[in-house]
Amino acid sequence: MLNVLLILAFFGLVYVAVQHLARTLGYRSARGRSFRKLVHRGKVPADLTEAADEVIIDRQRRRSARKHHDPAYASLKTQPKPRLSTEQVQALREARASVREDYLEHMRPGFYHYVIIFIVASVAGLILEMVWMFVSSGRTELRVGLVWGPFSPLYGFGACLLTMVLWNFRTAPRGQVFVLSALLGGGLEQTTGMLMENLFHAQSWTYLGLPDAITQWIAWRFIFAWGVIGLVWCRVVMPEVIYRIGEPTTRAQVVIVTVMTVLLIVDMLATVFCFYRKAQRDAGIPPSNPVDAYVDARFNDEFIANRFQNLVVGQDLEPNK
């Protein structure tokens, strides 16, 4: 899991870096939605606005000449395109950072944000973990956590938990964020592992056999990894993600998120009940109602084994060597 966590942090950094580069190129050509938002909010200095207008007008003139086969286009395309200077681009970046911080200062992540973060982190975590298993061991193993859909909820809950707890620590010292993130991640793994074992006699990972194992479900190297993940998430990824998600502006956005929430809740409840019946079947308890009978027929032991390929039920995973 350490490798997957670090890969998630890496991809988060890559995402932010790509967005930063895209904004820089867009600013230099005075284009893009981000630039228009800055102009609309009056955050662009007057001299930058005038320079950007010159760039925009030149681009529109070239586009119109090319579209209408204007003979003037031959001379236009040989002229150097006006662009904003590096200092002007830096001023625009600082203006956007100021707008983002003003927005984040007066808001708090809500239900809408957490649902989107949960879905994205659950799917991304699943994909990256499956890719890592194939790259590291050559195995194609389905590592989903719910009976329906491509979700690994441990990553979704982890991202939501880090966001919820670290939101007020965005400007806190790095050491404080690191320690808090390490404790959160270690606590999440320990709690999840204990609940799976005690409620369903199931295990999907173990750190036994590792020289730095603390318990079966937490080890020092993974606590360190959670600290790094939390620090990267808190300082780099989370502010940009929350700012880009923004607030719902249409009814369709609210409806889609609401429907996804209901489906996820149903998926989680169905998963819990499937494992509950699995434990009852292992104990020799027959179905007592039509629901139990349906679950036993539709979500039998074969389904559980094929669906949750990294999970063992009723036995212990072999210690790491």
Coordinates of C-alpha atoms in Angstrom, one line a residue, residues 23 27 56 110 123 216 229 238 251 288 292 297 299 302:
R23 CA -2.5 28.5 -16.7
Y27 CA -2.0 33.8 -19.3
I56 CA -6.7 39.3 -27.6
G110 CA -19.4 20.6 2.3
V123 CA -11.7 5.2 -8.4
Q216 CA -1.1 -6.4 11.8
I229 CA 0.4 12.1 1.6
M238 CA -6.6 20.0 -1.5
R251 CA -29.7 22.0 -10.4
S288 CA -34.2 -17.0 7.6
D292 CA -31.2 -13.8 3.1
A297 CA -28.1 -17.1 -4.3
F299 CA -23.9 -13.1 -3.8
E302 CA -18.0 -17.8 -5.4

